[in-house]
Amino acid sequence: MAQRNKTINPLELRGTERVFQIDRDTILIYTGLHLQDVRPFSRIGAGFQLPAHLLPYIEHVILPENHLWNTGVEDAWLRAGIDLGAGKLTYVGSKERVTQLNRYFDIEGYIKQKEKEDREKAREKGQDRKKGEAPTELPVKYEVYQAPQRGEDVKNKCLITYLATGDYQVSVGSSKVLDSGSYFRARLGMDREYALMSKVLAKSVQPASKGFGFIPFASEEHCSALWNFNGSLLFNEPVPEYHYRLFEIGIDPDRVSMGISGSVYQPGLIELMRRADVTGRVVGISAPDSEKLGLVKRIFNFAQPKFFSEGGALPLARTVSFFESRTRSHGAFVFRTREDAEHPVQVLFPFLKTKPSRSFDFVKGPYDLEMTVVDDASQLKEEGAAQATLLSRGMIAEKAWKKLSLGQGQYPAVPGCEYQFRQVLSTDEWSDAARAVLAGTEFEAPILDIIGNIAMATDLTAIRDSLYIIRTQRVPRDPVLLLNLSGILNALYRTLSRLTVEDRTVIDLAAKVASRFNASKLRIGDLDAYTGTLRFDIIVMNGLYTVLLAHQAAPKFHIQIEYPPSPDSVLEMEKEYRKYLKSQQKIVDKVGTAEDRAAIEMIEKLFEEALFHGRERQRLQHLFEALQLGAVDVNAREGLPFYMKLPYWLRVVVQTLRIPEMVDWFAGLKDRFFAGKRPSVPGTPMQGKAALILLGLGLLLAAGFGLSRVDFSAVSGFFGSDKSTEMSQLDPSLVEGSANDVKKNGKIAV
């Protein structure tokens, strides 16, 4: 036996015992044949939870012929490995595949940029580094598979057999260790997660199914939002692994049909293409680098992308136009929510990190709504370019963010809440919305009277009396009510101020009343507890005002969606998580729907798969101990130089769904659970916290960013076996070959 009493003899590992799936998307294969091998691992896939300190022990990456994993994540790990000096990485695959990735990664350009930056830093320190130094050897190699030579001894090598079906087999010595076709069919991968989510939500009424609106998601670097254009969904700067986030709010992730991003390396955008590659769907994609987009199209060649640029209608929502400002710092969507509207709705949002410009060739302000990412408190004092401003947290510290006061016309972008536009041609058209948010309060009757009298435009005395009634009321403590009241009164003041009357006392009184109930009395932190539990109507009176009215919204599920802990902590948290599952099952039995029952069954399957990954890490830990490669903790979470520099797309914001039947154990479980929570999964906090960076993610992520691409800070690569074997580097001038250039059923020995 290769394993007994938690010990492993590496020389006795046979067949599948050499395979270690350490997370949903990452497989390590022990290809070493001698105890002296120092880089004895090969890698298949690139997940968010690959332990960064394992990178120096990985030498090769095996590339499949069909349905490659997320190249945005792969690129980030590759650059991280280069930055950490993890050693030369070799990519193995067909001529076509390795050529595509060579051009997509553009490592030579990355190295030159790093050398330029190093020279500038040295010059600042007074050190003269000559520009004519010997060029740095590229830390990446590409190996094209080919049939083994006749009579070649492959017993002491790792052999990869590529099949005409697109599958591949990996053998070490004379033993087959992995058959990709049968292996992945038996595991719960990302595409099966999509299928399970679609099945759960198949018969339910989903949010964002009609009308025009958006749902914001927390992202410190970008303005991330899922846009709904009458049922066609577009994700602007999609968050990574967005299918988890969408399922929580009851949206089938396969409904997303378009994506916009400032980078072709953004993992969320690449995930949309990767999923379209599996399903063969038509998707609309927009990103600045058209050349790299062409490469992405060839990498995911089963997808049917429709690339689009600014200045025209969206490919899958023809009633909506997309524009970019002259410096591309901002984008704008222009659309009408009703056919009889004279002017369209214009929404401004931040796009690229360049010199700010709100000047467009075909769009002119004032805009109806501007979405702003707040990096500094001083931004709130700047005069907005729109009738209303929606604020999202950027790089500003969480504590400072929560203390910010809302200015006039400013509203918070509450993650997970649906915002829906409603164009009106007169003030009385939205009296029903005002009645809904003020129902049962002392403000309902006088405000509805004012709206009715404004429509008649005759009885200013009645308007004055109603304003006096409102003025005598206490400022409400309910933050949602105060937010609604502030917006309504400001809109009424703006409407009254346009009346042509000699006696302006009513207008002055309206200004005083609006000031008394101003939203500046609110702090953004006051609305944290409402994450995912509100719905906003955006009332647009073109050219006059934009009002956002918040309603309480019931969560999609009666249960609380809490995804399993990450592989590095799932075994430790197994007992506690089973208690969570049991408590949710009780809710299902008591008040649950068919969707609740199906959702908890899906989560149980995810949990069993996470337990499998945790046990695989245990086996891998035992192997490292047997190999005596140093003190390596497979589940270590600290000590990395980039630990606190996680990229925005790997910072997970936890969202709250309030369930009255929550059991007492949640309170004690919260701190421990979040420390090991799945980093790539947008989970919901167990008791009311709205934002949280998951500790388990620290291992896998990267320190630095390029200008338009995300970097990790450690990652490496693939194939470990015979160290005397030399692999030729792919010529950068190699052009893409046709399918006839690639010999199917080829083999490569390493």
XYZ file of C-alpha atoms in Angstrom:
750
model
C 0.000 0.000 0.000
C 1.224 3.490 -0.869
C -0.525 5.039 2.144
C -0.803 3.729 5.706
C -1.306 5.498 9.018
C -1.237 8.897 7.304
C 2.196 8.263 5.784
C 3.000 8.039 2.099
C 5.856 6.370 0.307
C 6.217 8.447 -2.887
C 7.904 5.595 -4.747
C 4.885 3.338 -4.166
C 2.232 5.739 -5.482
C 0.344 4.120 -8.332
C -2.292 5.290 -10.774
C -4.811 7.775 -9.415
C -2.920 7.995 -6.111
C -0.678 10.519 -7.894
C -3.612 12.869 -8.593
C -4.514 15.601 -6.060
C -7.488 17.868 -6.745
C -6.906 20.658 -4.256
C -9.864 22.844 -5.280
C -12.648 22.807 -7.805
C -10.457 24.025 -10.680
C -6.920 22.911 -9.776
C -5.384 19.450 -10.086
C -1.797 18.635 -9.162
C -0.198 15.448 -10.463
C 2.851 14.028 -8.741
C 5.063 13.132 -11.704
C 8.257 12.561 -9.764
C 10.046 9.253 -10.219
C 12.890 9.895 -7.795
C 12.958 11.309 -4.285
C 15.577 13.796 -5.468
C 13.161 15.538 -7.866
C 12.832 19.126 -6.666
C 9.878 20.180 -8.832
C 7.869 16.983 -9.006
C 4.390 18.352 -9.799
C 2.360 19.132 -12.900
C -0.764 21.252 -12.918
C -4.096 21.074 -14.727
C -6.426 24.047 -14.313
C -6.128 27.330 -12.457
C -8.399 27.919 -9.482
C -8.635 30.791 -7.055
C -7.493 28.636 -4.138
C -4.163 27.273 -5.324
C -1.757 27.691 -2.363
C 0.842 30.181 -3.537
C 3.706 28.610 -1.608
C 3.354 25.423 -3.679
C 4.309 27.237 -6.879
C 8.059 26.540 -6.722
C 7.301 22.797 -6.805
C 5.196 22.945 -9.994
C 7.008 22.710 -13.301
C 4.463 22.088 -16.084
C 0.919 22.983 -17.092
C -1.100 20.591 -19.277
C -3.361 22.370 -21.770
C -6.518 20.626 -23.031
C -7.612 20.829 -26.656
C -11.143 21.930 -25.810
C -12.750 24.147 -23.158
C -9.688 25.699 -21.545
C -10.097 27.062 -18.035
C -10.205 30.773 -17.166
C -7.229 32.365 -18.941
C -7.583 35.545 -16.893
C -6.859 33.573 -13.723
C -4.077 31.636 -15.475
C -2.426 34.869 -16.616
C -2.561 36.280 -13.094
C -0.968 33.178 -11.562
C 1.685 33.068 -14.286
C 2.813 36.620 -13.583
C 2.715 35.994 -9.857
C 5.040 33.033 -10.281
C 7.421 35.191 -12.311
C 7.423 37.887 -9.644
C 8.169 35.333 -6.913
C 10.880 33.582 -8.897
C 9.092 30.228 -8.783
C 11.150 28.848 -11.671
C 10.606 28.301 -15.376
C 7.114 27.163 -16.270
C 6.384 24.967 -19.290
C 3.022 24.900 -21.048
C 2.334 21.701 -22.966
C -0.314 21.367 -25.647
C -1.053 21.584 -29.347
C 0.773 24.022 -31.594
C -2.379 26.046 -31.973
C -3.093 26.240 -28.247
C 0.401 27.175 -27.064
C 0.693 29.804 -29.806
C -2.546 31.435 -28.703
C -1.465 31.570 -25.062
C 2.022 32.813 -25.928
C 0.505 35.817 -27.672
C -2.200 36.297 -25.043
C 0.185 36.262 -22.058
C 2.778 38.509 -23.784
C 5.359 37.663 -21.129
C 8.198 39.198 -23.104
C 6.491 42.589 -22.937
C 5.833 42.081 -19.245
C 9.504 41.317 -18.552
C 10.638 44.398 -20.499
C 8.238 46.571 -18.529
C 9.516 45.152 -15.238
C 13.135 45.741 -16.279
C 12.289 49.328 -17.212
C 10.703 49.899 -13.826
C 13.711 48.336 -12.083
C 16.072 50.677 -13.953
C 13.997 53.684 -12.959
C 14.023 52.611 -9.315
C 17.780 52.061 -9.446
C 18.276 55.494 -11.007
C 16.264 57.081 -8.206
C 18.576 55.394 -5.698
C 21.655 56.665 -7.540
C 22.581 53.272 -8.948
C 23.560 53.229 -12.597
C 22.287 50.137 -14.357
C 23.386 49.836 -17.947
C 20.649 49.497 -20.476
C 22.730 47.137 -22.600
C 22.780 44.335 -20.051
C 22.269 40.791 -21.288
C 18.563 40.137 -21.876
C 16.760 38.171 -19.217
C 15.832 34.638 -20.191
C 12.090 34.228 -20.407
C 10.726 32.258 -17.434
C 8.135 30.513 -19.635
C 8.473 27.729 -22.205
C 5.948 26.283 -24.605
C 6.130 22.674 -25.731
C 4.149 21.353 -28.687
C 3.112 17.734 -28.398
C 4.329 15.230 -30.963
C 4.368 11.491 -31.422
C 7.163 9.771 -29.454
C 10.130 8.536 -31.430
C 10.136 4.861 -32.302
C 12.012 2.894 -29.727
C 12.062 5.815 -27.263
C 12.053 4.750 -23.624
C 9.080 6.367 -21.906
C 9.132 4.239 -18.768
C 10.999 6.909 -16.837
C 8.972 9.827 -18.101
C 5.558 11.415 -17.854
C 3.521 10.731 -20.984
C 0.516 12.736 -22.158
C -1.724 11.246 -24.825
C -4.037 13.658 -26.650
C -7.090 11.970 -28.146
C -9.097 12.994 -31.185
C -12.134 13.435 -28.912
C -10.436 16.369 -27.193
C -9.727 14.351 -24.047
C -6.252 13.453 -22.843
C -4.572 10.855 -20.663
C -1.608 11.266 -18.325
C 0.726 8.373 -17.535
C 3.730 8.293 -15.225
C 6.154 5.526 -16.006
C 4.023 2.628 -17.181
C 0.976 3.555 -15.077
C -1.978 5.660 -16.297
C -2.837 8.196 -13.600
C -5.550 10.340 -15.204
C -8.133 10.049 -17.962
C -9.610 13.536 -18.339
C -12.915 12.382 -19.790
C -13.914 9.969 -17.044
C -12.329 12.009 -14.253
C -14.126 15.283 -14.875
C -17.455 13.584 -15.512
C -17.275 12.196 -11.976
C -16.508 15.534 -10.308
C -18.678 18.558 -9.539
C -17.003 21.228 -11.654
C -18.076 24.759 -12.453
C -20.275 23.780 -15.382
C -22.209 21.292 -13.267
C -22.659 24.065 -10.692
C -24.217 26.215 -13.435
C -26.504 23.351 -14.403
C -27.630 22.782 -10.815
C -28.377 26.476 -10.318
C -30.354 26.652 -13.544
C -32.378 23.625 -12.470
C -33.192 25.143 -9.060
C -34.417 28.415 -10.598
C -36.012 26.987 -13.739
C -39.641 27.466 -12.640
C -39.269 30.552 -10.460
C -39.978 34.192 -11.236
C -36.536 35.768 -11.322
C -35.456 39.352 -10.654
C -34.312 41.505 -13.583
C -36.745 39.816 -15.961
C -38.402 42.944 -17.350
C -37.999 46.692 -17.473
C -34.708 48.584 -17.317
C -32.421 48.620 -14.302
C -29.353 47.188 -12.622
C -28.071 45.359 -9.552
C -24.765 46.692 -8.120
C -22.067 44.442 -6.699
C -19.261 45.472 -4.391
C -15.918 45.916 -6.150
C -13.243 48.255 -4.866
C -11.590 48.807 -8.245
C -14.527 49.094 -10.627
C -18.185 49.950 -10.935
C -19.551 46.419 -11.115
C -23.238 46.056 -11.939
C -25.555 43.597 -13.636
C -27.701 45.567 -16.082
C -31.170 44.500 -17.118
C -32.374 45.776 -20.468
C -35.887 44.377 -20.669
C -34.703 40.881 -19.794
C -31.347 40.966 -21.616
C -28.610 40.932 -18.971
C -25.285 42.722 -19.342
C -22.589 42.489 -16.680
C -20.385 45.576 -16.479
C -17.063 44.530 -14.889
C -18.429 41.112 -13.860
C -17.224 39.935 -10.473
C -15.283 36.643 -10.493
C -17.360 33.500 -10.170
C -20.438 35.638 -10.535
C -22.699 32.588 -10.724
C -22.573 32.299 -6.913
C -23.576 35.912 -6.419
C -26.405 35.755 -8.947
C -27.834 32.534 -7.557
C -28.094 34.089 -4.091
C -30.476 36.741 -5.409
C -32.418 34.253 -7.529
C -30.967 34.871 -11.011
C -29.935 32.040 -13.309
C -26.294 32.892 -14.199
C -26.770 31.517 -17.729
C -29.091 34.449 -18.402
C -26.089 36.796 -18.615
C -25.589 37.405 -22.337
C -23.273 40.451 -22.507
C -20.202 41.725 -20.700
C -18.130 44.913 -20.646
C -14.729 45.303 -19.016
C -11.714 47.566 -19.171
C -9.404 44.552 -19.527
C -9.355 41.361 -21.595
C -7.740 39.668 -18.594
C -10.590 40.375 -16.184
C -11.551 36.929 -14.803
C -15.262 37.718 -14.702
C -15.343 38.691 -18.378
C -13.295 35.637 -19.359
C -15.668 33.462 -17.342
C -18.554 34.674 -19.511
C -16.604 33.646 -22.628
C -15.541 30.337 -21.093
C -19.121 29.472 -20.218
C -20.270 30.419 -23.737
C -17.541 28.106 -25.060
C -19.129 25.207 -23.165
C -22.740 26.016 -24.108
C -22.103 27.336 -27.629
C -24.183 30.430 -26.857
C -24.077 33.840 -28.515
C -22.658 36.508 -26.166
C -21.849 40.177 -26.564
C -18.353 41.180 -25.404
C -16.624 44.556 -25.224
C -13.089 45.371 -24.013
C -10.477 47.890 -25.205
C -7.878 45.520 -26.747
C -9.390 44.229 -29.992
C -6.315 42.155 -30.868
C -6.413 40.270 -27.567
C -10.172 39.857 -27.932
C -9.507 38.049 -31.194
C -7.165 35.687 -29.347
C -9.803 35.063 -26.693
C -12.256 34.186 -29.436
C -9.829 31.604 -30.864
C -9.007 30.188 -27.425
C -12.695 29.654 -26.686
C -13.532 28.677 -30.245
C -16.915 27.070 -29.508
C -18.347 30.357 -28.218
C -20.185 32.699 -30.559
C -19.131 36.176 -29.436
C -20.431 39.389 -30.938
C -17.788 42.006 -30.198
C -19.064 45.551 -29.917
C -17.579 48.969 -29.276
C -18.912 52.309 -28.182
C -21.074 54.516 -30.314
C -23.886 52.139 -31.196
C -26.602 49.806 -30.008
C -25.833 46.766 -27.876
C -25.794 43.562 -29.956
C -28.383 41.740 -27.819
C -30.359 44.785 -26.635
C -30.856 46.985 -29.664
C -32.865 49.651 -27.827
C -29.844 50.554 -25.678
C -26.791 52.503 -26.850
C -23.336 52.397 -25.277
C -20.871 55.296 -25.399
C -17.391 56.044 -24.033
C -16.070 59.472 -23.068
C -13.179 60.994 -25.003
C -10.563 59.725 -22.541
C -12.528 56.496 -21.927
C -12.662 57.286 -18.220
C -16.449 57.028 -18.303
C -19.101 55.115 -20.142
C -22.771 55.866 -20.681
C -25.915 53.874 -21.395
C -28.722 55.664 -23.217
C -32.231 54.189 -23.482
C -35.954 54.910 -23.184
C -38.177 53.029 -20.774
C -41.334 54.241 -22.532
C -41.950 54.991 -26.186
C -43.686 58.346 -25.630
C -40.739 59.847 -23.726
C -39.231 62.771 -25.606
C -35.788 62.390 -24.059
C -33.944 59.151 -23.232
C -32.521 58.165 -19.869
C -28.761 58.802 -19.692
C -26.680 56.929 -17.106
C -23.007 57.737 -16.565
C -20.575 55.258 -14.982
C -16.769 55.058 -14.475
C -14.870 52.895 -16.958
C -11.065 53.082 -17.380
C -8.522 54.472 -14.898
C -7.448 57.388 -17.083
C -7.678 61.173 -17.001
C -11.288 61.899 -15.994
C -13.517 63.238 -18.730
C -17.298 63.369 -18.892
C -17.260 64.748 -22.407
C -18.817 62.535 -25.097
C -19.124 62.958 -28.829
C -22.812 62.039 -28.997
C -24.076 62.369 -25.413
C -24.624 65.613 -23.531
C -25.542 66.260 -19.924
C -27.109 66.759 -17.550
C -27.268 63.033 -16.971
C -30.127 61.448 -15.121
C -27.902 59.248 -12.946
C -24.158 59.041 -12.357
C -22.546 56.023 -10.732
C -19.395 56.895 -8.769
C -16.744 54.750 -7.095
C -15.569 56.595 -3.970
C -11.841 56.320 -3.273
C -11.626 59.455 -1.137
C -14.139 61.361 0.986
C -13.426 64.578 -0.923
C -15.204 63.123 -3.965
C -18.555 63.594 -2.238
C -18.011 67.355 -2.173
C -17.504 67.565 -5.936
C -20.428 68.832 -7.952
C -22.001 65.942 -9.792
C -22.764 65.855 -13.505
C -26.171 64.248 -12.985
C -29.524 64.811 -11.322
C -28.659 62.025 -8.848
C -25.457 60.224 -7.881
C -25.107 56.595 -6.820
C -22.133 55.980 -4.527
C -20.148 52.732 -4.375
C -17.232 52.032 -2.076
C -13.842 52.088 -3.771
C -10.418 52.127 -2.126
C -11.588 54.227 0.811
C -11.219 52.515 4.192
C -14.356 50.719 5.338
C -14.523 52.672 8.593
C -14.269 56.020 6.785
C -16.805 54.861 4.199
C -19.427 54.044 6.803
C -19.047 57.499 8.376
C -19.665 59.401 5.143
C -22.760 61.595 5.039
C -25.022 61.583 2.014
C -25.261 64.873 0.174
C -28.247 66.231 -1.687
C -29.132 63.921 -4.550
C -26.693 61.244 -3.384
C -27.728 57.637 -2.772
C -25.835 54.502 -1.742
C -25.345 51.608 -4.155
C -26.549 48.813 -1.864
C -25.005 45.538 -3.110
C -27.444 42.877 -4.243
C -30.435 45.247 -4.451
C -32.350 45.771 -7.674
C -32.659 49.322 -9.033
C -35.322 49.832 -11.716
C -35.857 52.916 -13.893
C -39.221 54.545 -14.381
C -39.575 57.528 -16.710
C -42.416 59.926 -15.922
C -43.766 62.894 -17.846
C -45.411 64.590 -14.839
C -45.026 64.497 -11.057
C -48.417 62.921 -10.396
C -47.390 59.808 -12.415
C -45.296 58.535 -9.516
C -47.758 59.247 -6.715
C -48.353 55.488 -6.400
C -44.648 54.943 -5.719
C -44.677 57.695 -3.074
C -47.759 56.156 -1.463
C -46.056 52.742 -1.317
C -42.944 53.972 0.513
C -44.823 56.328 2.887
C -47.751 54.044 3.684
C -48.781 54.134 7.352
C -46.638 57.183 8.218
C -47.679 60.704 9.143
C -46.081 61.939 5.907
C -48.298 59.963 3.524
C -51.394 62.197 3.407
C -49.731 65.661 3.190
C -47.209 64.591 0.535
C -49.881 62.962 -1.621
C -51.955 66.153 -1.264
C -48.997 68.223 -2.473
C -48.449 65.941 -5.471
C -52.132 66.163 -6.376
C -52.246 69.974 -6.045
C -49.052 70.380 -8.096
C -50.754 68.475 -10.889
C -53.678 70.944 -10.725
C -51.276 73.914 -10.302
C -54.032 76.023 -8.759
C -54.274 75.768 -4.968
C -51.015 77.073 -3.479
C -52.719 77.554 -0.121
C -53.368 73.818 0.196
C -49.732 73.127 -0.725
C -48.601 75.586 1.976
C -50.776 73.916 4.600
C -49.430 70.475 3.719
C -45.851 71.737 3.914
C -46.491 73.142 7.400
C -47.878 69.769 8.508
C -44.752 68.015 7.259
C -42.476 70.604 8.853
C -43.925 69.970 12.304
C -43.169 66.239 12.201
C -40.115 64.683 13.800
C -37.231 63.602 11.622
C -37.716 59.829 11.312
C -35.112 57.485 12.756
C -35.769 54.847 10.132
C -32.927 55.412 7.620
C -34.920 54.046 4.679
C -37.887 56.296 5.423
C -35.624 59.335 5.814
C -33.846 58.516 2.541
C -37.179 58.313 0.714
C -38.551 61.424 2.391
C -35.468 63.439 1.478
C -35.691 62.478 -2.184
C -39.424 63.134 -2.451
C -39.300 66.551 -0.778
C -36.339 67.653 -2.885
C -38.170 66.626 -6.067
C -41.274 68.550 -4.967
C -39.176 71.619 -4.211
C -37.600 71.467 -7.669
C -41.029 71.168 -9.243
C -42.460 74.089 -7.244
C -39.442 76.274 -8.003
C -40.340 76.134 -11.696
C -43.798 77.615 -11.080
C -44.244 81.187 -12.229
C -45.822 82.910 -9.216
C -45.422 86.339 -7.661
C -45.625 85.069 -4.081
C -42.627 82.791 -3.576
C -43.311 82.043 0.089
C -44.541 78.548 -0.783
C -41.334 77.849 -2.707
C -39.199 79.137 0.176
C -41.177 77.009 2.615
C -40.645 73.938 0.395
C -36.893 74.610 0.480
C -36.904 74.787 4.287
C -38.912 71.581 4.613
C -36.583 69.754 2.210
C -33.612 71.006 4.233
C -35.129 69.796 7.517
C -35.467 66.245 6.186
C -32.208 66.242 4.245
C -30.434 62.906 3.801
C -27.203 64.467 5.107
C -28.399 63.306 8.529
C -27.739 59.760 7.312
C -24.425 57.914 7.282
C -23.765 55.314 4.630
C -23.160 52.813 7.402
C -26.788 53.251 8.500
C -27.862 51.291 5.428
C -25.383 48.406 5.743
C -27.947 46.161 7.350
C -30.181 46.420 4.274
C -27.790 44.716 1.864
C -29.809 42.555 -0.501
C -33.146 43.368 1.194
C -34.250 46.516 -0.666
C -35.607 47.355 -4.104
C -35.229 50.851 -5.570
C -37.467 52.658 -8.042
C -35.502 55.292 -9.966
C -38.049 57.981 -10.888
C -36.704 60.007 -13.821
C -38.313 63.302 -14.797
C -35.958 64.196 -17.638
C -34.150 67.479 -17.146
C -35.775 68.215 -13.783
C -35.021 65.562 -11.169
C -34.186 61.939 -10.447
C -35.542 60.350 -7.265
C -34.648 56.954 -5.836
C -37.322 55.347 -3.654
C -36.440 52.286 -1.568
C -38.883 49.468 -0.788
C -38.435 46.446 1.423
C -37.956 43.342 -0.740
C -38.419 39.762 0.348
C -35.356 37.546 -0.182
C -35.554 34.957 -2.911
C -35.052 32.062 -0.505
C -36.386 31.394 2.973
C -33.096 29.694 3.790
C -29.830 31.539 4.183
C -27.451 30.798 1.333
C -24.049 30.110 2.859
C -21.549 28.348 0.629
C -19.176 25.713 2.057
C -15.857 26.703 3.644
C -12.771 26.774 1.429
C -10.721 23.556 1.033
C -8.065 24.721 3.483
C -10.588 24.838 6.359
C -13.517 22.652 5.341
C -12.405 19.616 7.383
C -11.929 21.757 10.468
C -15.335 23.364 9.943
C -17.184 20.200 8.938
C -19.075 19.774 12.209
C -20.178 23.409 12.376
C -21.214 23.503 8.733
C -23.323 20.370 9.158
C -25.130 22.191 11.964
C -25.799 25.026 9.538
C -27.207 22.581 6.965
C -29.390 20.967 9.624
C -30.771 24.334 10.728
C -31.599 25.294 7.150
C -33.281 21.950 6.585
C -35.566 22.712 9.535
C -36.529 25.994 7.872
C -37.252 24.143 4.635
C -39.452 21.642 6.451
C -41.344 24.424 8.187
C -41.819 27.201 5.601
C -39.658 26.230 2.633
C -40.639 26.201 -1.022
C -39.586 23.826 -3.772
C -36.761 26.275 -4.640
C -35.574 26.256 -1.007
C -35.465 22.473 -0.948
C -33.605 22.268 -4.256
C -31.176 24.983 -3.132
C -30.246 23.195 0.101
C -29.743 19.963 -1.844
C -27.386 21.782 -4.197
C -25.445 23.283 -1.293
C -25.083 19.833 0.234
C -23.517 18.612 -3.015
C -21.118 21.560 -2.993
C -20.210 20.688 0.589
C -19.447 17.054 -0.238
C -17.213 18.206 -3.081
C -15.446 20.664 -0.771
C -14.832 17.840 1.717
C -13.243 15.837 -1.090
C -10.892 18.733 -1.841
C -10.036 19.018 1.854
C -9.124 15.331 2.052
C -7.060 15.677 -1.103
C -5.091 18.428 0.590
C -4.489 16.132 3.529
C -3.020 13.522 1.201
C -0.904 16.184 -0.488
C 0.388 17.319 2.911
C 1.456 13.759 3.713
C 3.248 13.533 0.376
C 5.189 16.748 0.999
C 6.230 15.451 4.390
C 7.454 12.206 2.812
C 9.365 14.061 0.089
C 11.159 16.191 2.687
C 11.054 19.265 0.460
C 11.049 21.584 3.430
C 8.476 22.837 5.884
C 5.486 23.149 3.560
C 2.021 23.679 5.010
C -0.486 23.019 2.249
C -3.156 25.005 4.109
C -0.981 27.871 5.340
C -2.745 31.224 5.214
C -0.127 33.732 6.309
C 3.422 34.837 5.686
C 3.160 35.734 2.020
C 4.435 39.184 0.920
C 1.227 39.845 -0.984
C -1.126 38.581 1.686
C -2.872 41.902 2.236
C -2.746 43.061 -1.397
C -5.528 41.021 -2.887
C -6.878 42.185 -6.256
C -10.354 43.654 -6.252
C -11.847 40.702 -8.085
C -10.771 38.324 -5.345
C -12.088 40.395 -2.480
C -15.409 38.931 -1.589
C -18.169 41.063 -0.200
C -20.511 39.058 1.979
C -24.164 39.905 1.720
C -26.945 39.523 4.220
C -30.242 37.715 3.867
C -32.300 38.133 7.002
C -33.978 34.931 8.202
C -36.052 35.166 11.398
C -35.676 31.458 12.150
C -31.858 31.593 12.434
C -30.606 29.433 15.280
C -28.364 30.578 18.117
C -25.255 28.775 16.944
C -24.765 31.309 14.127
C -23.443 33.913 16.535
C -20.624 31.756 17.827
C -19.867 30.351 14.409
C -19.570 33.624 12.546
C -15.942 34.546 13.270
C -14.504 31.092 12.719
C -16.545 30.448 9.600
C -15.608 33.635 7.814
C -11.922 33.050 8.461
C -12.089 30.002 6.221
C -14.847 31.005 3.827
C -14.551 30.215 0.168
C -12.812 33.253 -1.311
C -14.232 33.096 -4.770
C -17.783 32.674 -3.551
C -19.871 35.722 -2.798
C -21.449 34.362 0.358
C -23.835 36.020 2.739
C -22.708 36.846 6.271
C -24.412 34.921 8.937
C -25.349 37.944 11.024
C -25.477 41.284 9.299
C -21.985 42.327 8.174
C -21.879 43.642 4.682
C -18.258 43.439 3.611
C -15.469 41.018 4.402
C -12.197 39.870 2.879
C -11.872 36.162 3.311
C -8.750 34.931 4.985
C -8.569 31.715 2.974
C -7.955 33.734 -0.161
C -4.758 35.225 1.054
C -2.777 32.239 -0.068
C -3.699 32.411 -3.631
C -3.589 35.955 -4.557
C -1.350 38.413 -5.968
C 0.335 41.496 -5.152
C 0.609 43.730 -8.043
C -1.527 44.810 -10.938
C -0.577 45.727 -14.444
C -2.236 48.677 -16.035
C -5.016 46.662 -17.528
C -4.488 43.195 -16.169
C -4.687 41.544 -12.797
C -1.617 39.909 -11.249
C -1.263 37.354 -8.456
C 2.105 37.180 -6.852
C 2.854 33.611 -7.049
C 2.098 30.871 -9.393
C 3.850 28.257 -11.344
C 3.382 25.518 -13.510
C 3.339 21.937 -14.493
C 5.113 18.649 -15.364
C 7.611 17.118 -13.004
C 9.544 14.024 -13.860
C 12.816 13.419 -15.680
C 14.884 16.527 -14.933
C 17.448 15.761 -17.625
C 14.846 16.287 -20.340
C 15.222 19.597 -22.165
C 12.257 21.291 -23.812
C 12.671 23.698 -26.672
C 11.128 27.121 -26.281
C 8.418 28.092 -28.718
C 9.582 30.578 -31.313
C 7.708 33.852 -30.677
C 7.294 34.277 -34.404
C 5.300 31.062 -34.594
C 2.006 31.794 -36.306
C -1.266 30.082 -35.616
C -1.566 26.821 -37.451
C -4.682 25.326 -38.885
C -6.250 22.186 -37.564
C -4.296 20.252 -40.189
C -1.033 21.356 -38.571
C -1.901 19.607 -35.340
C -1.583 15.857 -35.261
C -4.393 14.356 -33.218
C -3.686 11.443 -30.915
C -0.186 12.873 -30.562
C 1.880 12.204 -27.480
C 4.508 14.100 -25.610
C 6.992 12.602 -23.210
C 8.409 14.700 -20.429
